Every structure is written in structure tokens, then in C-alpha cells.
Amino acid sequence: METYPIQIGSVTRRVPLHEPFPGVRIPLVDFLGDVEFVRAVAQELLPKMPEDADLLVTCETSSIPLTHELASARELDYIVARKRRRPYMVDPIIQEVESLTLGAVEVLWLDRRYAEKILNKNVVLVMDVVASGGTMKALEKMVNRAGGRVIARLAGFHQGETDLEISTVAELPQL
């Protein structure tokens, strides 16, 4: 399998190249289970997080370890939007994702008990990789609908074009 090298500080990872569409290959970043890599990326993002942040919001799945590490470092709570409805959800906020890179329509679900924690909070959105920004925009709409204020958008990596202002650690190429 072909790989692509990513170096963050003293940590280097060779991530697999994935072909989501014919003729387009992208480095596949996955934070699940890689504590050292997650910590390295989080350390680079921490100075970019506003001091007045009250809460972090992300979505399943690979972004969760990064969000946890950032929240832990700043002693903040975080909320995870789900990618499918769970049986325990009561009156969830439902937000469709308009994303060019997913190749499929996706919906985010936020249980009302978590949405209530967002009300009147300064929220930082966190993602692993942002390409078109569709998922980040959906999260922002969800936070706004819950009565929160998005004060920053953080992502480990950026890939492609987006009209959003996002603080990232590094740019990933499309090969």
C-alpha cells in the first residue's frame, strides 16, 4: 500500500493513500488509537484555541480523540454529534451535511440533552480533516440552532478548498 509521510513536531506517520474518486488520491488520517500522533496535533492546535472557549463540539468518529485531548488540556467539556440516530435520543437536532468529499448524503444527530449544554456557550468546532468544509458548516448550523456561538474552527489538517476560516496544523495534498 502506498503511503504519505506526515510530520508534526518530532512525530512522523506514514498514512495510507486512499482513492475516494477515480484518479484522486488523498492521505487518509485516522486518529483512532494513535495517542502520540493525536497529542502532537493537539499541542499544535492548543495555541490557536481562544481563551474564552466554553465547550468543544465535534462529530463521530476520528475527530473524537483529538477533541478529547484538546478538551482535557483546557479542562473543558465536549459534545459529539452522532452520524445516526440512537434509540435514547429525545427530540434531537437533525442537520444534513452538504459535503462534496463524502460521496453520500449524511445526517448529524444531536440529542436534546446535549443541545441544552450548548445554549449561550462559546463553542469551538473540532475536526480531524476539513476538505470542502461541509461537515464543519453542518456542525456550525447545529450549534447555532442550539443557541451557541461558534468562536473558532480547528482541524488537524486541511485538504482542498473551503470558504471557512479554519485554524489547522498542516495542509494535505490531493495527489
CSV table of C-alpha atoms in Angstrom, one decimal:
chain,number,residue,atom,x,y,z
A,1,MET,CA,0.0,0.0,0.0
A,2,GLU,CA,1.3,3.4,-0.9
A,3,THR,CA,1.7,5.8,2.0
A,4,TYR,CA,2.2,9.6,2.5
A,5,PRO,CA,4.5,10.9,5.3
A,6,ILE,CA,3.1,13.4,7.8
A,7,GLN,CA,5.4,15.1,10.3
A,8,ILE,CA,4.1,17.0,13.3
A,9,GLY,CA,6.9,18.2,15.6
A,10,SER,CA,9.0,15.1,16.3
A,11,VAL,CA,6.2,12.7,15.4
A,12,THR,CA,6.1,11.1,11.9
A,13,ARG,CA,3.4,8.9,10.5
A,14,ARG,CA,3.1,7.3,7.1
A,15,VAL,CA,-0.6,7.3,6.4
A,16,PRO,CA,-2.2,5.2,3.6
A,17,LEU,CA,-3.2,6.9,0.3
A,18,HIS,CA,-6.9,6.5,-0.4
A,19,GLU,CA,-8.7,6.9,-3.7
A,20,PRO,CA,-12.2,8.3,-3.0
A,21,PHE,CA,-12.8,9.0,-6.7
A,22,PRO,CA,-11.1,7.6,-9.8
A,23,GLY,CA,-7.8,9.5,-10.3
A,24,VAL,CA,-7.9,11.3,-6.9
A,25,ARG,CA,-5.7,10.1,-4.1
A,26,ILE,CA,-5.6,11.6,-0.6
A,27,PRO,CA,-3.7,10.8,2.6
A,28,LEU,CA,-6.0,9.1,5.0
A,29,VAL,CA,-5.6,10.5,8.5
A,30,ASP,CA,-7.1,8.4,11.3
A,31,PHE,CA,-6.6,9.5,14.9
A,32,LEU,CA,-8.2,6.4,16.4
A,33,GLY,CA,-5.8,4.6,18.7
A,34,ASP,CA,-2.7,6.7,18.0
A,35,VAL,CA,-2.2,8.6,21.2
A,36,GLU,CA,1.3,10.0,20.3
A,37,PHE,CA,0.0,11.5,16.9
A,38,VAL,CA,-3.1,12.9,18.5
A,39,ARG,CA,-1.1,14.6,21.2
A,40,ALA,CA,1.3,16.1,18.7
A,41,VAL,CA,-1.5,17.6,16.6
A,42,ALA,CA,-3.3,18.8,19.8
A,43,GLN,CA,-0.2,20.6,21.0
A,44,GLU,CA,0.0,22.5,17.7
A,45,LEU,CA,-3.7,23.4,17.9
A,46,LEU,CA,-3.9,24.5,21.5
A,47,PRO,CA,-2.3,27.9,21.0
A,48,LYS,CA,-5.0,28.5,18.3
A,49,MET,CA,-7.9,27.9,20.6
A,50,PRO,CA,-9.5,31.1,22.0
A,51,GLU,CA,-9.2,31.6,25.8
A,52,ASP,CA,-12.9,32.3,26.1
A,53,ALA,CA,-13.9,28.9,24.8
A,54,ASP,CA,-16.6,27.2,27.0
A,55,LEU,CA,-17.2,24.0,25.1
A,56,LEU,CA,-15.9,21.9,22.2
A,57,VAL,CA,-18.1,20.3,19.6
A,58,THR,CA,-17.2,17.6,17.1
A,59,CYS,CA,-18.8,14.7,15.2
A,60,GLU,CA,-18.1,10.9,15.1
A,61,THR,CA,-15.5,9.3,14.8
A,62,SER,CA,-11.9,10.1,14.0
A,63,SER,CA,-12.2,13.6,15.5
A,64,ILE,CA,-13.1,12.4,18.9
A,65,PRO,CA,-9.6,11.6,20.2
A,66,LEU,CA,-8.3,15.0,19.1
A,67,THR,CA,-11.3,16.8,20.7
A,68,HIS,CA,-10.8,14.8,23.9
A,69,GLU,CA,-7.1,15.7,24.0
A,70,LEU,CA,-7.9,19.4,23.4
A,71,ALA,CA,-10.7,19.4,26.0
A,72,SER,CA,-8.5,17.7,28.6
A,73,ALA,CA,-5.7,20.1,28.1
A,74,ARG,CA,-8.0,23.1,28.7
A,75,GLU,CA,-10.3,21.3,31.2
A,76,LEU,CA,-13.3,21.8,29.0
A,77,ASP,CA,-16.3,19.6,28.2
A,78,TYR,CA,-17.0,18.4,24.7
A,79,ILE,CA,-20.0,17.2,22.8
A,80,VAL,CA,-20.1,14.7,19.9
A,81,ALA,CA,-22.8,14.9,17.2
A,82,ARG,CA,-23.7,11.4,16.0
A,83,LYS,CA,-23.9,10.2,12.4
A,84,ARG,CA,-27.1,8.1,13.1
A,85,ARG,CA,-30.0,8.3,15.4
A,86,ARG,CA,-29.6,6.4,18.7
A,87,PRO,CA,-32.6,4.8,20.5
A,88,TYR,CA,-32.0,7.0,23.6
A,89,MET,CA,-32.3,10.3,21.7
A,90,VAL,CA,-35.2,12.5,22.6
A,91,ASP,CA,-36.1,15.5,20.4
A,92,PRO,CA,-32.7,15.6,18.6
A,93,ILE,CA,-31.5,18.4,16.5
A,94,ILE,CA,-31.0,16.9,13.0
A,95,GLN,CA,-28.7,18.5,10.5
A,96,GLU,CA,-28.0,17.4,6.9
A,97,VAL,CA,-24.4,17.6,5.8
A,98,GLU,CA,-23.7,19.1,2.4
A,99,SER,CA,-20.3,17.6,1.6
A,100,LEU,CA,-18.6,17.1,-1.8
A,101,THR,CA,-16.0,14.7,-0.4
A,102,LEU,CA,-18.2,12.2,1.4
A,103,GLY,CA,-19.7,10.9,-1.8
A,104,ALA,CA,-23.0,10.3,0.0
A,105,VAL,CA,-25.6,12.3,1.9
A,106,GLU,CA,-25.0,12.3,5.6
A,107,VAL,CA,-27.0,13.5,8.6
A,108,LEU,CA,-25.8,14.6,12.0
A,109,TRP,CA,-27.9,14.0,15.1
A,110,LEU,CA,-27.6,15.8,18.5
A,111,ASP,CA,-29.6,14.6,21.4
A,112,ARG,CA,-31.6,17.4,23.1
A,113,ARG,CA,-29.8,16.8,26.4
A,114,TYR,CA,-26.5,17.7,24.8
A,115,ALA,CA,-28.0,20.6,22.7
A,116,GLU,CA,-29.1,22.2,26.0
A,117,LYS,CA,-25.5,22.3,27.2
A,118,ILE,CA,-24.6,24.4,24.1
A,119,LEU,CA,-27.1,27.2,24.9
A,120,ASN,CA,-25.3,30.6,25.4
A,121,LYS,CA,-21.8,28.9,25.2
A,122,ASN,CA,-18.7,30.0,23.2
A,123,VAL,CA,-18.1,26.9,21.1
A,124,VAL,CA,-15.0,25.7,19.3
A,125,LEU,CA,-15.6,23.2,16.5
A,126,VAL,CA,-13.0,20.5,16.1
A,127,MET,CA,-12.4,18.2,13.1
A,128,ASP,CA,-9.7,15.8,12.1
A,129,VAL,CA,-9.6,16.8,8.4
A,130,VAL,CA,-11.5,19.5,6.6
A,131,ALA,CA,-11.9,19.3,2.8
A,132,SER,CA,-14.9,21.2,1.4
A,133,GLY,CA,-16.0,22.3,4.9
A,134,GLY,CA,-19.5,20.7,4.5
A,135,THR,CA,-19.3,18.8,7.8
A,136,MET,CA,-17.9,21.8,9.6
A,137,LYS,CA,-20.7,24.0,8.3
A,138,ALA,CA,-23.3,21.4,9.4
A,139,LEU,CA,-21.8,21.4,12.9
A,140,GLU,CA,-21.9,25.2,13.0
A,141,LYS,CA,-25.6,25.3,11.9
A,142,MET,CA,-26.3,22.7,14.7
A,143,VAL,CA,-24.6,24.8,17.3
A,144,ASN,CA,-26.4,27.9,16.2
A,145,ARG,CA,-29.8,26.1,16.3
A,146,ALA,CA,-28.9,25.0,19.9
A,147,GLY,CA,-28.3,28.7,20.9
A,148,GLY,CA,-24.5,28.6,21.0
A,149,ARG,CA,-21.9,30.8,19.4
A,150,VAL,CA,-19.1,29.4,17.3
A,151,ILE,CA,-16.0,31.4,18.1
A,152,ALA,CA,-13.4,29.2,16.3
A,153,ARG,CA,-12.9,26.3,14.0
A,154,LEU,CA,-10.0,23.9,14.5
A,155,ALA,CA,-8.9,21.0,12.4
A,156,GLY,CA,-5.8,18.8,12.4
A,157,PHE,CA,-5.5,19.1,8.7
A,158,HIS,CA,-6.9,20.9,5.7
A,159,GLN,CA,-7.3,19.4,2.2
A,160,GLY,CA,-8.7,21.2,-0.8
A,161,GLU,CA,-10.7,24.4,-0.9
A,162,THR,CA,-13.2,25.9,1.6
A,163,ASP,CA,-14.6,29.3,2.2
A,164,LEU,CA,-14.4,28.8,6.0
A,165,GLU,CA,-11.8,30.3,8.3
A,166,ILE,CA,-10.2,27.3,10.0
A,167,SER,CA,-7.0,27.0,12.0
A,168,THR,CA,-5.1,23.9,11.1
A,169,VAL,CA,-1.8,22.2,11.7
A,170,ALA,CA,-0.9,21.3,8.2
A,171,GLU,CA,-2.2,21.1,4.6
A,172,LEU,CA,-2.7,17.7,3.0
A,173,PRO,CA,-2.3,17.3,-0.8
A,174,GLN,CA,-4.7,15.7,-3.3
A,175,LEU,CA,-2.5,13.5,-5.4
